[in-house]
Short mmCIF file of C-alpha atoms in Angstrom, two decimals:
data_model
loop_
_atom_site.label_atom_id
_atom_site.label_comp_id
_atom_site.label_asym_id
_atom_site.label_seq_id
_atom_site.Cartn_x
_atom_site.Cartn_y
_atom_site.Cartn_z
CA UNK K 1301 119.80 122.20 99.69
CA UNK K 1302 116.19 120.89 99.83
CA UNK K 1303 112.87 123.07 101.32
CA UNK K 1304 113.29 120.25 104.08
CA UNK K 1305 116.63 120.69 104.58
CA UNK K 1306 116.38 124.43 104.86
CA UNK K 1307 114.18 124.33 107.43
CA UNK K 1308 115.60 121.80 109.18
CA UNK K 1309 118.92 124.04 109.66
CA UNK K 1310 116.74 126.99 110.48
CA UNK K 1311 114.80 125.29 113.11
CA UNK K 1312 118.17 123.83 114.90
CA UNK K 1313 120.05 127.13 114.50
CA UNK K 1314 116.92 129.06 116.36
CA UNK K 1315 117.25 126.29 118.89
CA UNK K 1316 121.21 127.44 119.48
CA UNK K 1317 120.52 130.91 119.57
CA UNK K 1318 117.67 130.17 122.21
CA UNK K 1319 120.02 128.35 124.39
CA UNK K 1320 123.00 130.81 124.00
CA UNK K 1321 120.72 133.80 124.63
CA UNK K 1322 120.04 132.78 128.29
CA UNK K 1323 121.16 131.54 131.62
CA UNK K 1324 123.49 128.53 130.78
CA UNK K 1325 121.88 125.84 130.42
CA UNK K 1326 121.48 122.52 132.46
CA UNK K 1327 121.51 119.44 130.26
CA UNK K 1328 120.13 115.79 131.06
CA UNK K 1329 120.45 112.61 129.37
CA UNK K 1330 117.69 110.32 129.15
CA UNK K 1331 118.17 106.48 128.80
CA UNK K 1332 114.74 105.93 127.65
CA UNK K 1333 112.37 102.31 126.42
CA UNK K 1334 110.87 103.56 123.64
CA UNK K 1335 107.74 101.91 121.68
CA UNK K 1336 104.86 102.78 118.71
CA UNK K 1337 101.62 102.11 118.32
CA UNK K 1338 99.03 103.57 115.79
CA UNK K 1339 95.52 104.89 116.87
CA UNK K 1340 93.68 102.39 114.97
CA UNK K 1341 94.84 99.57 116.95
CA UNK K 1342 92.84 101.05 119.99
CA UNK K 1343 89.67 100.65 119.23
CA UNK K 1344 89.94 97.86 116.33
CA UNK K 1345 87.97 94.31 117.14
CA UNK K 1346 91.11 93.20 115.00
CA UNK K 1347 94.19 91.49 116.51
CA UNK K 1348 96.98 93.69 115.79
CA UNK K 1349 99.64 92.13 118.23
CA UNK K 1350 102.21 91.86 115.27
CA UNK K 1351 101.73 95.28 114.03
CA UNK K 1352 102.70 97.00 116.86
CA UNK K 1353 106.90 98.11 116.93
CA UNK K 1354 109.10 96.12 118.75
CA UNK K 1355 110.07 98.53 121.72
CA UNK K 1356 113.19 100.30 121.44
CA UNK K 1357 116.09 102.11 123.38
CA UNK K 1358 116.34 105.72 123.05
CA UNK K 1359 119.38 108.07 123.99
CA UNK K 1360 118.51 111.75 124.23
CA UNK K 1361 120.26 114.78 125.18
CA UNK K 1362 117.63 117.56 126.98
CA UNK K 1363 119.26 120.83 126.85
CA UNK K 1364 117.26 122.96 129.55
CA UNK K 1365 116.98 126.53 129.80
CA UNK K 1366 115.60 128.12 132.25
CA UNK K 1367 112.26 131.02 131.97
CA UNK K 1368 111.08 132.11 135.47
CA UNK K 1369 111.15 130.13 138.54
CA UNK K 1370 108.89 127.51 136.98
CA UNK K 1371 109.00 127.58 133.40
CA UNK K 1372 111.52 126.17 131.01
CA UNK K 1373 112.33 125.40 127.65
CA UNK K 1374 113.48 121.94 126.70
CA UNK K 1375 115.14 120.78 123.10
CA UNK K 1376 115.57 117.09 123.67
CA UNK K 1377 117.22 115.38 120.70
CA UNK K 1378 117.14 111.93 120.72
CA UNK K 1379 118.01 109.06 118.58
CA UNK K 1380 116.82 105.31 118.86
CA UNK K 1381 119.38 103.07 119.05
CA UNK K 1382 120.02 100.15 116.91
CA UNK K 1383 118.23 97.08 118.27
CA UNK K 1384 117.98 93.21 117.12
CA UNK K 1385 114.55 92.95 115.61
CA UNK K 1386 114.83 89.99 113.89
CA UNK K 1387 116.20 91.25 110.45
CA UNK K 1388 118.20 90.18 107.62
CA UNK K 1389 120.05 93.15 107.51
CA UNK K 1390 119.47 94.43 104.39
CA UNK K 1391 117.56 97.48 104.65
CA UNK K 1392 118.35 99.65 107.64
CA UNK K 1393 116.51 102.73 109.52
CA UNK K 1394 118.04 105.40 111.83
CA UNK K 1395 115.23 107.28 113.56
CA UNK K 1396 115.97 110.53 116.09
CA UNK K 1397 113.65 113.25 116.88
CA UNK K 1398 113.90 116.71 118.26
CA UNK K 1399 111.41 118.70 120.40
CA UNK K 1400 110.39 121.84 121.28
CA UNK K 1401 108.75 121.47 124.88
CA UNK K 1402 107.60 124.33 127.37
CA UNK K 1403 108.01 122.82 130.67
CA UNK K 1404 106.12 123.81 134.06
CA UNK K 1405 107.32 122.51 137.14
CA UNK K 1406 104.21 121.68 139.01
CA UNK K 1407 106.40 120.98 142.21
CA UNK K 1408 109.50 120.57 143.48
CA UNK K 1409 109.34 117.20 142.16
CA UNK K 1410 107.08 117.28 139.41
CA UNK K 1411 107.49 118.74 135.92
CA UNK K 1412 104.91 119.37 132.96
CA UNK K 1413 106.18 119.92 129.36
CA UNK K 1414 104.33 120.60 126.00
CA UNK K 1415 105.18 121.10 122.59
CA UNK K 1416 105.46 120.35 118.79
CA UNK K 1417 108.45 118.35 117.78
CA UNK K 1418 109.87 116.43 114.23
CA UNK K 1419 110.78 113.02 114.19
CA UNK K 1420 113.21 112.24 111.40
CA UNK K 1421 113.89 108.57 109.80
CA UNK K 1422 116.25 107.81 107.01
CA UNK K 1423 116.06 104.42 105.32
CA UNK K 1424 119.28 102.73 103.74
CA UNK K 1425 120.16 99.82 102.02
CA UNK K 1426 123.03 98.82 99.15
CA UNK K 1427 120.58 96.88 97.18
CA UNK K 1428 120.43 93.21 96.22
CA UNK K 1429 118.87 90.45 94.68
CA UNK K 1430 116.06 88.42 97.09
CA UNK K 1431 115.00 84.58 95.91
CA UNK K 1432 111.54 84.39 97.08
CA UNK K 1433 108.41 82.48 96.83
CA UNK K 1434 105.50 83.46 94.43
CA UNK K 1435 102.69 81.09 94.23
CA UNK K 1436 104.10 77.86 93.67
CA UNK K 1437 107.01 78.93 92.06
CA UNK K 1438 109.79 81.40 92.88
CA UNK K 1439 110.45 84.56 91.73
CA UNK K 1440 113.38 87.36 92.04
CA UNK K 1441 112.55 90.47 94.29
CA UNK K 1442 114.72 93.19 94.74
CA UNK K 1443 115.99 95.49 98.58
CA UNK K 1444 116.44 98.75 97.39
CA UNK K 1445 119.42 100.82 96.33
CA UNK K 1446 120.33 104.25 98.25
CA UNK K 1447 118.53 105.92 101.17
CA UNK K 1448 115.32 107.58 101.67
CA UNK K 1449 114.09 110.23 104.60
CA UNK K 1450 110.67 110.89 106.11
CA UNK K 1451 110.23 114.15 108.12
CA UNK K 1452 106.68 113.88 110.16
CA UNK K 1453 105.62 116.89 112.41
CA UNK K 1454 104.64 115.50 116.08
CA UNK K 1455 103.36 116.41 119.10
CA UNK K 1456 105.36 115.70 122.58
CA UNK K 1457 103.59 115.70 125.84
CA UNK K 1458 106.49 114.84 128.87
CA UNK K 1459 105.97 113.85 132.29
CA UNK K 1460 108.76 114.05 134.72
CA UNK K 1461 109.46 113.32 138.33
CA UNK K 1462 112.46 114.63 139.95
CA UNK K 1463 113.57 111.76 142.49
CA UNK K 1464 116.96 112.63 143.22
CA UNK K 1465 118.90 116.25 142.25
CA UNK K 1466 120.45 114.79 138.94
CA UNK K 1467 118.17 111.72 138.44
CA UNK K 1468 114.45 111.68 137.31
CA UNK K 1469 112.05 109.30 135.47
CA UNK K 1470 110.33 110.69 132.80
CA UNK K 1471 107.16 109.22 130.49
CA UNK K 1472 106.87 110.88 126.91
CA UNK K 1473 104.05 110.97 124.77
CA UNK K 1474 104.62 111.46 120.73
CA UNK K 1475 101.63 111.56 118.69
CA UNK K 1476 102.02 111.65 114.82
CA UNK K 1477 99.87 113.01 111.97
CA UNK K 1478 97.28 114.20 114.62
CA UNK K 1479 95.43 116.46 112.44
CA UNK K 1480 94.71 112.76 110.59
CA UNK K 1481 92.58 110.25 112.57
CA UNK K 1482 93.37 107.68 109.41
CA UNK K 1483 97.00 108.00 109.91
CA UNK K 1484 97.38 109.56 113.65
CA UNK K 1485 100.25 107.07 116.00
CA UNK K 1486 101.16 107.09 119.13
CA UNK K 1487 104.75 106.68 120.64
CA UNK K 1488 104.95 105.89 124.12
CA UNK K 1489 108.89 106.54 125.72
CA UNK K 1490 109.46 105.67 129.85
CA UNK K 1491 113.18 106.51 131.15
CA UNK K 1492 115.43 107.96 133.03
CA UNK K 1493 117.17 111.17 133.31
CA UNK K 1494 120.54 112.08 134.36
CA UNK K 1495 121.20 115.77 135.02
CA UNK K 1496 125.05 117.10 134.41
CA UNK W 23 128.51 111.35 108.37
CA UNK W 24 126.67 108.97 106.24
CA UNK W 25 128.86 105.65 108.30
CA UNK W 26 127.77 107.24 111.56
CA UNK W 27 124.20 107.28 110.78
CA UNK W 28 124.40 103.70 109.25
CA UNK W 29 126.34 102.51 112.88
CA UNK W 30 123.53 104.14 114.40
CA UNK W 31 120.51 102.94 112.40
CA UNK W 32 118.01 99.55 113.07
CA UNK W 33 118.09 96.55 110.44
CA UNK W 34 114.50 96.82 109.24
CA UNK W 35 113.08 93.50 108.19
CA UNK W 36 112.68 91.94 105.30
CA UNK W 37 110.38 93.53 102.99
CA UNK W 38 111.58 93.89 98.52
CA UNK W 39 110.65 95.38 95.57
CA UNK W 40 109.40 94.31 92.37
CA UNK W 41 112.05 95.44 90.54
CA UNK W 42 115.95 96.18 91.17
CA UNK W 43 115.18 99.96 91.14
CA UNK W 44 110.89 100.82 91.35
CA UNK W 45 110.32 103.96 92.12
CA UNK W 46 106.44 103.94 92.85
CA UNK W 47 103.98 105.78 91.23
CA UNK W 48 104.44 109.36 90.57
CA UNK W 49 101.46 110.60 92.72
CA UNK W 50 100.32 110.84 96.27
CA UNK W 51 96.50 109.74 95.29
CA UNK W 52 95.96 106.75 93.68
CA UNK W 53 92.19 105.50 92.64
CA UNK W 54 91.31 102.04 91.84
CA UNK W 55 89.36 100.99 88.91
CA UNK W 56 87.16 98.03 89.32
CA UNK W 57 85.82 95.63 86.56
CA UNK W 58 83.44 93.79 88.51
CA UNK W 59 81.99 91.64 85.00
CA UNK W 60 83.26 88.53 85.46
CA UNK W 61 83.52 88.39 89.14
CA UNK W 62 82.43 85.12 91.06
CA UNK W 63 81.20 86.76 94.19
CA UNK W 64 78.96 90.01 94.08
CA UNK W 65 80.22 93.55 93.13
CA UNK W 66 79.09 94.64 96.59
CA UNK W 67 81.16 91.97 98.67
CA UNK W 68 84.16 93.02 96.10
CA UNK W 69 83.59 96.66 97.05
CA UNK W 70 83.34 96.32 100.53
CA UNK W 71 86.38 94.16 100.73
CA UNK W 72 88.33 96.28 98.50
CA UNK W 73 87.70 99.46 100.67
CA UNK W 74 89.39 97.35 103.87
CA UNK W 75 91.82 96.80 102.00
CA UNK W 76 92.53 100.47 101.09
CA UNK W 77 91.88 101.17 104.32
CA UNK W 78 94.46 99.22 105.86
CA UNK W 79 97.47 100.46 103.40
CA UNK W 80 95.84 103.89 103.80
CA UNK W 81 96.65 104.01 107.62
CA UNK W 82 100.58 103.78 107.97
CA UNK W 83 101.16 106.87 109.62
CA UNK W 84 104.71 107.76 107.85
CA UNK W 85 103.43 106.96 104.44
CA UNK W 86 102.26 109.21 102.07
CA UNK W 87 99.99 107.70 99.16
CA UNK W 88 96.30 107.17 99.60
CA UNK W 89 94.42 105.16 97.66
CA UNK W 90 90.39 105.24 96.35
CA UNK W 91 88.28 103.39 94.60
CA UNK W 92 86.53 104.68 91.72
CA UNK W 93 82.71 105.03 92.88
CA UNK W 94 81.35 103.27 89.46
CA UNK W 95 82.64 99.97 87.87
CA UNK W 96 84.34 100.09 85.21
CA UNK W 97 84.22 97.74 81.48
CA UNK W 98 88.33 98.14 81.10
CA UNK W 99 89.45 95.04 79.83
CA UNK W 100 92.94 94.26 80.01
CA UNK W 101 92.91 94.14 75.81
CA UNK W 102 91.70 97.75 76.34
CA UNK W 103 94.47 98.66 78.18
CA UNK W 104 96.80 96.92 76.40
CA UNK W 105 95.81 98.55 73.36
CA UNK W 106 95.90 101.73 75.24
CA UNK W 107 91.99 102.78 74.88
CA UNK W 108 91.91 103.11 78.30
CA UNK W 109 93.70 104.34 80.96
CA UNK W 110 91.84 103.31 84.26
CA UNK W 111 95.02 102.27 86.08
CA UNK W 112 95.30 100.23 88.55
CA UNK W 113 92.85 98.08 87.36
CA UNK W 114 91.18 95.32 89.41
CA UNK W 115 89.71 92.26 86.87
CA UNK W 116 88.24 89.11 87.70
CA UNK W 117 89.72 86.32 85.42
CA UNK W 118 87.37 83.37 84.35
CA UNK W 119 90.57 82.12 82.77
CA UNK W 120 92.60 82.58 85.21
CA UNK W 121 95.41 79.72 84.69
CA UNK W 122 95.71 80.15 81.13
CA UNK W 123 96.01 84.19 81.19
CA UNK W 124 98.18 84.66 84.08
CA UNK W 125 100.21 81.40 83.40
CA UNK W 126 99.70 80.00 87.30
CA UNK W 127 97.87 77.48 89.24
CA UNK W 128 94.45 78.35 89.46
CA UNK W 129 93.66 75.81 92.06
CA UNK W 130 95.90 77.26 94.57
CA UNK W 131 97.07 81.22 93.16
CA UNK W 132 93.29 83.41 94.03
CA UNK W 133 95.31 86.79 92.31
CA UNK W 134 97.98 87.66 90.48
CA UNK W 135 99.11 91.23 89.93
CA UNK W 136 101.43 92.43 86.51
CA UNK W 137 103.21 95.85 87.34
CA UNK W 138 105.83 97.87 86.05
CA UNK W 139 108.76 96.63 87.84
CA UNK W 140 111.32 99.07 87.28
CA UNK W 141 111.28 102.58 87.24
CA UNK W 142 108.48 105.28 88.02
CA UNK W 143 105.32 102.66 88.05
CA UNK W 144 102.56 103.60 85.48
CA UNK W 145 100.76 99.91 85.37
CA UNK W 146 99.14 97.42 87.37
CA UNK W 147 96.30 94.82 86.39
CA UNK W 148 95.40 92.31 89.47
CA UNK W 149 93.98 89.65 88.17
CA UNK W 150 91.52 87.94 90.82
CA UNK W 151 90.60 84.18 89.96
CA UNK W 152 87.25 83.57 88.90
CA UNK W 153 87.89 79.86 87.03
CA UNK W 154 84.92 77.99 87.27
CA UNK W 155 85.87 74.80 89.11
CA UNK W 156 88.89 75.90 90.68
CA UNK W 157 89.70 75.83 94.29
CA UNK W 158 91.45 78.76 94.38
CA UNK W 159 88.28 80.72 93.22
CA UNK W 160 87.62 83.84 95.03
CA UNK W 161 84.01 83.17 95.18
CA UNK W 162 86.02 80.22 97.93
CA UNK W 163 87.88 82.93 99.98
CA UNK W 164 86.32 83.76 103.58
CA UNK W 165 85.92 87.60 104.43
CA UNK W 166 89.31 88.08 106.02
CA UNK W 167 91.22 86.32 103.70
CA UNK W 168 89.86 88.37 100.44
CA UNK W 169 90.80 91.16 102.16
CA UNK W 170 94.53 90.34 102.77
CA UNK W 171 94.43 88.88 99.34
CA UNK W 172 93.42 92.19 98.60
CA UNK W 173 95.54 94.46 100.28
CA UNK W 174 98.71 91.94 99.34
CA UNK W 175 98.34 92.30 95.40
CA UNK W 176 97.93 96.26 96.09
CA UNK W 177 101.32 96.27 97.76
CA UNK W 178 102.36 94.86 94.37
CA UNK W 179 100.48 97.67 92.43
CA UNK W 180 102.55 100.02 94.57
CA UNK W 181 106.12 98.27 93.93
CA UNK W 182 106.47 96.07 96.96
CA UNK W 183 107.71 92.77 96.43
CA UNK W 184 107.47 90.08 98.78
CA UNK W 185 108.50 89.65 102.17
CA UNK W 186 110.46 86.81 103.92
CA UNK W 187 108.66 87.97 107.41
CA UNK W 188 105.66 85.09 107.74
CA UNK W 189 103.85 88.06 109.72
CA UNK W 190 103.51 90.37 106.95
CA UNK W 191 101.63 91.01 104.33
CA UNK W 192 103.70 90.88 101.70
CA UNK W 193 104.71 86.94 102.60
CA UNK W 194 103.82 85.18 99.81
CA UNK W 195 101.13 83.29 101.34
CA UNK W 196 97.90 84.88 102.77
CA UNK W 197 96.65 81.22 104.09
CA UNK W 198 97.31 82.60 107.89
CA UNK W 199 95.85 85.89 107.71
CA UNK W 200 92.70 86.75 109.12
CA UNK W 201 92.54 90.05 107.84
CA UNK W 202 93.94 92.85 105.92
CA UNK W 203 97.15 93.90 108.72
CA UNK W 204 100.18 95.25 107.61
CA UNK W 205 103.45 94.82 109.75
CA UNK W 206 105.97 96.97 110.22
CA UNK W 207 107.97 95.66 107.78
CA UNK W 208 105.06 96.49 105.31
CA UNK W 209 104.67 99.92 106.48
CA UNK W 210 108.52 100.45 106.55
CA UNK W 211 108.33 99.08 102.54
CA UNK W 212 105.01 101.71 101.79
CA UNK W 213 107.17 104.31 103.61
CA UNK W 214 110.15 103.68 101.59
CA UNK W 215 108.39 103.75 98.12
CA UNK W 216 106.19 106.92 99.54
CA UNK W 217 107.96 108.81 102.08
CA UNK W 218 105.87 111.57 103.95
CA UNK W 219 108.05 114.85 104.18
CA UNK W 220 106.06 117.37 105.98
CA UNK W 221 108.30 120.01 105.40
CA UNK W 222 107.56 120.36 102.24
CA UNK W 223 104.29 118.26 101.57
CA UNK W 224 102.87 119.29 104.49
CA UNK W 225 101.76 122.04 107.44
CA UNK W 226 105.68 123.11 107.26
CA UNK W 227 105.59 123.57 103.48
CA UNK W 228 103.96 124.48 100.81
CA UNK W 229 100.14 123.58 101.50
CA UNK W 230 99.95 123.20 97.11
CA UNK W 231 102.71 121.20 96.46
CA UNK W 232 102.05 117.93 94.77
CA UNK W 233 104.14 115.68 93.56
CA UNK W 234 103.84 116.03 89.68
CA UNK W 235 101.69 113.79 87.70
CA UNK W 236 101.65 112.71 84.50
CA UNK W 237 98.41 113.68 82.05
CA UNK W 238 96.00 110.73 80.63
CA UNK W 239 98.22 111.29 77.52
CA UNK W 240 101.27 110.36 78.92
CA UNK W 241 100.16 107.73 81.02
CA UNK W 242 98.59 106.73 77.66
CA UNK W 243 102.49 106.99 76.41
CA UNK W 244 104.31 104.88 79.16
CA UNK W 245 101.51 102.53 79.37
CA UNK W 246 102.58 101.67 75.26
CA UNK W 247 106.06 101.96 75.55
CA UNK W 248 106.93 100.00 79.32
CA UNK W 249 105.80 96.75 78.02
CA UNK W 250 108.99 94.63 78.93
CA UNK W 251 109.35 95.77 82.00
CA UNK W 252 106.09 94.67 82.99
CA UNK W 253 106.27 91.05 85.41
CA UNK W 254 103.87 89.08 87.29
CA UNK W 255 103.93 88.48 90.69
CA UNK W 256 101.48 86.37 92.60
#
């Protein structure tokens, strides 16, 4: 098993021990929209209207547990569902993250959360031959053969608001690399929670 | 396991490689060499556009290769690399023979890149077109499009082959792009050659660990004995 791997396990089997060590916990799933956008495109005089992701759904499942009348500790795990973007097919990409939020309800109605999370995406594809152009000729290209993960480190700011007992919206924030301003990306998520 | 995350995953689009199994290069930092001799617009312009175009395939966030140019121009000739006196790979030469030495048009092909295509990559020469006479000259190219030009023959020096997407970069045509952008589907190709793992390349891991790379002696080594699986692509 990989470094990655290890720690992976490690951080999800702290997670379960978390949860099992307290009260039991209340659990919400969140139907969320779900899109990216990198820092640069902020400020830049450039057009970047194609670069942006298409947005996405998301499906997540927030274990809560509570600490203290108004704190609590959240582990949403979410994936992004699969979505027609326009592809051929050929290479595909499951993404899902996991968090590690402190939460402070601010109200009765309004919650606060905080904390570092990973974001997880695994490329596949079965390979196969492309015809393409190339100049004015054309030319063989190649999708590639076997799968391929990326583990980032992110940070998750969440915004809730508690409109009925077991529904709320929510508004995530997910910022990548932020230690790097070349590389730093934002992922915006709006949604709704139902509490079981 | 595997089937479930496959049900559950998103079709990316349509981005290739050169070859039917590139691997990239074998580092995380890659620095350009630039030949400016034979250019037909100054070495400054060529800088300065070069260093957008790095720029631009230096920002994809889940990425991990970053690539600089060599502060001084370089003399490498593509004989000299061919007959492995030098090493300054990838190496950026302007061609005032363009048609005859990469075998294209040089009235409408402005670059042409020849890279390893299969394997670990260890070569890449973009050729940019400086024929006298030809319309495809780069001395012809607006600011933008030298750019994209550019940053399009560097996705070739990292492996990518083209895309089908009109949008990206990696289409085969840079006619519609007025600047050096990469799409998603040329950031999900970058990320696919050169996955970042933080876990173990990063804050999570360990803070040394670097993918290995080869010495100037090996490089040297590959360089001589990778020949056929070197291609062109425009």
């Amino acid at each position: 098993m990989g470094r990655g791997n290890r720690a992976t396990l490690c951080v999800i089997v702290l997670t379960v021990l978390a949860v099992r060590g307290h009260a039991r916990p209340r659990i919400s799933f969140d139907l969320l929209a779900n899109q990216s956008l990198l820092s640069e495109r902020a400020g830049s005089p450039e057009p970047f209207g194609s670069q942006v992701e298409k947005v996405h759904a998301m499906l997540r499942l927030r274990p809560r547990v509570s600490l203290g009348r108004r704190f609590e500790l959240q582990t949403p795990l979410g994936i992004v569902l699969p979505g027609n973007v326009g592809a051929d097919g050929n290479v595909l990409v499951f993404r899902s993250h996991l968090g590690f939020l402190l939460s402070r309800h601010l109200s009765q109605r309004w919650a606060l959360g905080l904390g570092p999370g990973i974001e997880w995406r695994n490329y596949f594809s079965s390979g196969g031959a492309v015809e393409l152009r190339n100049g004015i000729t054309t030319k063989t290209f190649y999708t590639p053969s076997g799968s391929q993960a990326v583990v980032l480190l992110v940070v998750c700011a969440s915004v809730e608001w508690f409109w009925r007992e077991r529904i709320s919206f929510a508004s995530d924030l997910f910022v990548e690399n932020i230690g790097n301003p070349q590389r730093r990306s934002f992922a915006f998520a709006l949604g709704m929670g139902f509490h079981i | 396991m595997k089937h479930l995350l496959w049900l559950l995953s998103t079709p990316a689009l349509a981005w290739t490689l050169i070859g039917p199994s590139t691997g990239g290069w074998d580092t995380r930092h890659l620095t350009v060499f630039v030949n400016p001799t034979n250019c037909s617009v100054s070495s400054d312009f060529l800088n300065a556009r070069l260093d957008a175009a790095l720029a631009a395939l230096n920002h994809v966030p889940t990425a991990d290769i970053t690539l600089t140019r060599y502060p001084d121009a370089v003399a490498t000739t593509p004989a000299d690399l061919s007959s492995g006196l030098s090493s300054d790979i990838p190496l950026i030469y302007c061609s005032t023979n363009f048609s005859a030495e990469t075998g294209t048009e040089g009235d409408s092909v402005p670059a042409s890149t020849m890279a390893t295509s299969d394997g670990t990559m260890s070569y890449a020469l973009l050729y940019l077109n400086s024929e006298s006479g030809k319309e495809a000259n780069i001395a012809n190219i607006d600011s933008g499009k030298f750019e994209a030009m550019l940053a399009h023959e560097l996705g070739h020096a990292l492996g990518l082959g083209h895309s089908s997407q009109s949008e990206a970069l990696m289409y085969f045509s840079i006619h519609y792009k007025p600047a050096a952008i990469l799409t998603q589907d040329d950031m999900d190709g970058l990320t696919y050659l050169y996955p970042r793992n933080e876990f173990v390349y990063g804050p999570m891991g360990c803070a040394n660990a670097q993918r290995p790379r080869g010495s100037s002696l090996w490089d040297l080594f590959r360089l001589l004995f990778t020949r056929s699986r070197i291609e062109w692509v425009r």
